[in-house]
Amino acid sequence: IDNDNIPPNLIWLHLRRNSISTDGCHELAKLLQGEDSTLTQLHLENNKIDDDGVEILVDVLQNNKSLTTLSLLGNDGISDQGQIQLLKLVNDISSIKAT
């Protein structure tokens, strides 16, 4: 994803069933980083995201203030460990206080 070509008012993105894997999560992280991120909903159902992809998303979301919805249903590569990473992110009160 080229940052120069991201629509400036992109607020939701549905990428269901697109075989997105760890490499795709690296690219999606570009949409979620920076103070000018406008994305509020990201739907990634039924892709090939695993714990490594979750780690990438969690890392970038720690500083993201726009995203309110992230759907990862049907990504069977996400283990209990990946789910724990996501739970830690949503339960991190410091990120809530920063918004």
PDB file of C-alpha atoms in Angstrom:
ATOM      1  CA  ILE A   1       0.000   0.000   0.000  1.00  0.00           C
ATOM      2  CA  ASP A   2       1.424   3.299  -1.095  1.00  0.00           C
ATOM      3  CA  ASN A   3       0.669   6.020   1.474  1.00  0.00           C
ATOM      4  CA  ASP A   4       0.351   8.589  -1.315  1.00  0.00           C
ATOM      5  CA  ASN A   5      -2.593   6.693  -2.822  1.00  0.00           C
ATOM      6  CA  ILE A   6      -4.674   6.058   0.310  1.00  0.00           C
ATOM      7  CA  PRO A   7      -8.002   7.885   0.078  1.00  0.00           C
ATOM      8  CA  PRO A   8      -7.855  10.646   2.703  1.00  0.00           C
ATOM      9  CA  ASN A   9     -11.359   9.938   4.019  1.00  0.00           C
ATOM     10  CA  LEU A  10     -11.248   6.128   4.086  1.00  0.00           C
ATOM     11  CA  ILE A  11     -13.363   5.163   7.104  1.00  0.00           C
ATOM     12  CA  TRP A  12     -14.233   1.503   6.539  1.00  0.00           C
ATOM     13  CA  LEU A  13     -12.699  -1.345   4.658  1.00  0.00           C
ATOM     14  CA  HIS A  14     -14.197  -4.797   4.083  1.00  0.00           C
ATOM     15  CA  LEU A  15     -11.645  -7.350   2.898  1.00  0.00           C
ATOM     16  CA  ARG A  16     -13.507 -10.561   3.622  1.00  0.00           C
ATOM     17  CA  ARG A  17     -12.231 -13.741   1.917  1.00  0.00           C
ATOM     18  CA  ASN A  18      -9.161 -12.217   0.276  1.00  0.00           C
ATOM     19  CA  SER A  19      -6.523 -14.725   1.474  1.00  0.00           C
ATOM     20  CA  ILE A  20      -4.825 -11.996   3.511  1.00  0.00           C
ATOM     21  CA  SER A  21      -1.877 -13.381   5.460  1.00  0.00           C
ATOM     22  CA  THR A  22       1.014 -11.946   7.466  1.00  0.00           C
ATOM     23  CA  ASP A  23       2.326 -10.060   4.417  1.00  0.00           C
ATOM     24  CA  GLY A  24      -1.069  -8.451   3.963  1.00  0.00           C
ATOM     25  CA  CYS A  25      -1.136  -7.457   7.641  1.00  0.00           C
ATOM     26  CA  HIS A  26       2.157  -5.592   7.101  1.00  0.00           C
ATOM     27  CA  GLU A  27       0.487  -3.630   4.314  1.00  0.00           C
ATOM     28  CA  LEU A  28      -2.709  -3.012   6.287  1.00  0.00           C
ATOM     29  CA  ALA A  29      -0.626  -1.665   9.159  1.00  0.00           C
ATOM     30  CA  LYS A  30       0.250   1.270   6.901  1.00  0.00           C
ATOM     31  CA  LEU A  31      -3.439   2.246   6.838  1.00  0.00           C
ATOM     32  CA  LEU A  32      -3.620   2.166  10.618  1.00  0.00           C
ATOM     33  CA  GLN A  33      -0.497   4.082  11.558  1.00  0.00           C
ATOM     34  CA  GLY A  34      -0.034   7.784  11.967  1.00  0.00           C
ATOM     35  CA  GLU A  35      -2.202  10.486  13.413  1.00  0.00           C
ATOM     36  CA  ASP A  36      -3.980  11.054  10.103  1.00  0.00           C
ATOM     37  CA  SER A  37      -5.500   7.554   9.987  1.00  0.00           C
ATOM     38  CA  THR A  38      -9.258   7.848   9.419  1.00  0.00           C
ATOM     39  CA  LEU A  39     -10.115   4.140   9.247  1.00  0.00           C
ATOM     40  CA  THR A  40     -12.802   3.290  11.811  1.00  0.00           C
ATOM     41  CA  GLN A  41     -13.848  -0.188  10.645  1.00  0.00           C
ATOM     42  CA  LEU A  42     -11.680  -3.003   9.330  1.00  0.00           C
ATOM     43  CA  HIS A  43     -13.352  -6.300   8.456  1.00  0.00           C
ATOM     44  CA  LEU A  44     -10.923  -9.138   7.780  1.00  0.00           C
ATOM     45  CA  GLU A  45     -13.192 -12.168   8.117  1.00  0.00           C
ATOM     46  CA  ASN A  46     -12.261 -15.542   6.612  1.00  0.00           C
ATOM     47  CA  ASN A  47      -8.704 -14.758   5.574  1.00  0.00           C
ATOM     48  CA  LYS A  48      -5.407 -16.509   6.371  1.00  0.00           C
ATOM     49  CA  ILE A  49      -4.373 -14.348   9.303  1.00  0.00           C
ATOM     50  CA  ASP A  50      -2.411 -16.147  11.996  1.00  0.00           C
ATOM     51  CA  ASP A  51      -0.713 -15.169  15.260  1.00  0.00           C
ATOM     52  CA  ASP A  52       2.084 -13.363  13.396  1.00  0.00           C
ATOM     53  CA  GLY A  53      -0.492 -11.254  11.570  1.00  0.00           C
ATOM     54  CA  VAL A  54      -2.274 -10.531  14.847  1.00  0.00           C
ATOM     55  CA  GLU A  55       1.030  -9.392  16.365  1.00  0.00           C
ATOM     56  CA  ILE A  56       1.513  -6.912  13.506  1.00  0.00           C
ATOM     57  CA  LEU A  57      -2.006  -5.546  13.901  1.00  0.00           C
ATOM     58  CA  VAL A  58      -1.746  -5.323  17.691  1.00  0.00           C
ATOM     59  CA  ASP A  59       1.554  -3.440  17.441  1.00  0.00           C
ATOM     60  CA  VAL A  60       0.131  -0.785  15.122  1.00  0.00           C
ATOM     61  CA  LEU A  61      -3.192  -0.529  16.960  1.00  0.00           C
ATOM     62  CA  GLN A  62      -1.490   0.369  20.232  1.00  0.00           C
ATOM     63  CA  ASN A  63      -1.085   3.894  18.874  1.00  0.00           C
ATOM     64  CA  ASN A  64      -4.159   4.071  16.638  1.00  0.00           C
ATOM     65  CA  LYS A  65      -6.944   6.392  17.747  1.00  0.00           C
ATOM     66  CA  SER A  66      -9.437   5.962  14.899  1.00  0.00           C
ATOM     67  CA  LEU A  67     -10.274   2.247  14.616  1.00  0.00           C
ATOM     68  CA  THR A  68     -13.365   1.230  16.566  1.00  0.00           C
ATOM     69  CA  THR A  69     -14.175  -2.095  14.862  1.00  0.00           C
ATOM     70  CA  LEU A  70     -11.859  -4.941  13.914  1.00  0.00           C
ATOM     71  CA  SER A  71     -13.395  -8.229  12.813  1.00  0.00           C
ATOM     72  CA  LEU A  72     -11.184 -11.298  12.504  1.00  0.00           C
ATOM     73  CA  LEU A  73     -13.840 -14.039  12.505  1.00  0.00           C
ATOM     74  CA  GLY A  74     -12.993 -17.166  10.555  1.00  0.00           C
ATOM     75  CA  ASN A  75      -9.220 -16.758  10.633  1.00  0.00           C
ATOM     76  CA  ASP A  76      -8.472 -20.256  11.860  1.00  0.00           C
ATOM     77  CA  GLY A  77      -4.730 -19.575  12.147  1.00  0.00           C
ATOM     78  CA  ILE A  78      -5.307 -17.374  15.193  1.00  0.00           C
ATOM     79  CA  SER A  79      -4.565 -19.513  18.237  1.00  0.00           C
ATOM     80  CA  ASP A  80      -5.302 -18.887  21.893  1.00  0.00           C
ATOM     81  CA  GLN A  81      -2.029 -16.936  22.038  1.00  0.00           C
ATOM     82  CA  GLY A  82      -3.190 -14.567  19.290  1.00  0.00           C
ATOM     83  CA  GLN A  83      -6.510 -14.111  21.031  1.00  0.00           C
ATOM     84  CA  ILE A  84      -4.665 -13.261  24.254  1.00  0.00           C
ATOM     85  CA  GLN A  85      -2.678 -10.582  22.389  1.00  0.00           C
ATOM     86  CA  LEU A  86      -5.939  -9.041  21.173  1.00  0.00           C
ATOM     87  CA  LEU A  87      -7.482  -9.167  24.647  1.00  0.00           C
ATOM     88  CA  LYS A  88      -4.461  -7.424  26.125  1.00  0.00           C
ATOM     89  CA  LEU A  89      -4.828  -4.693  23.516  1.00  0.00           C
ATOM     90  CA  VAL A  90      -8.490  -4.014  24.221  1.00  0.00           C
ATOM     91  CA  ASN A  91      -7.946  -4.156  27.973  1.00  0.00           C
ATOM     92  CA  ASP A  92      -4.983  -1.758  27.945  1.00  0.00           C
ATOM     93  CA  ILE A  93      -6.363   1.225  29.827  1.00  0.00           C
ATOM     94  CA  SER A  94      -3.382   3.411  28.875  1.00  0.00           C
ATOM     95  CA  SER A  95      -4.473   3.439  25.228  1.00  0.00           C
ATOM     96  CA  ILE A  96      -7.987   4.462  26.287  1.00  0.00           C
ATOM     97  CA  LYS A  97      -6.650   7.338  28.363  1.00  0.00           C
ATOM     98  CA  ALA A  98      -4.577   8.522  25.395  1.00  0.00           C
ATOM     99  CA  THR A  99      -7.654   9.101  23.228  1.00  0.00           C
TER     100      THR A  99
END
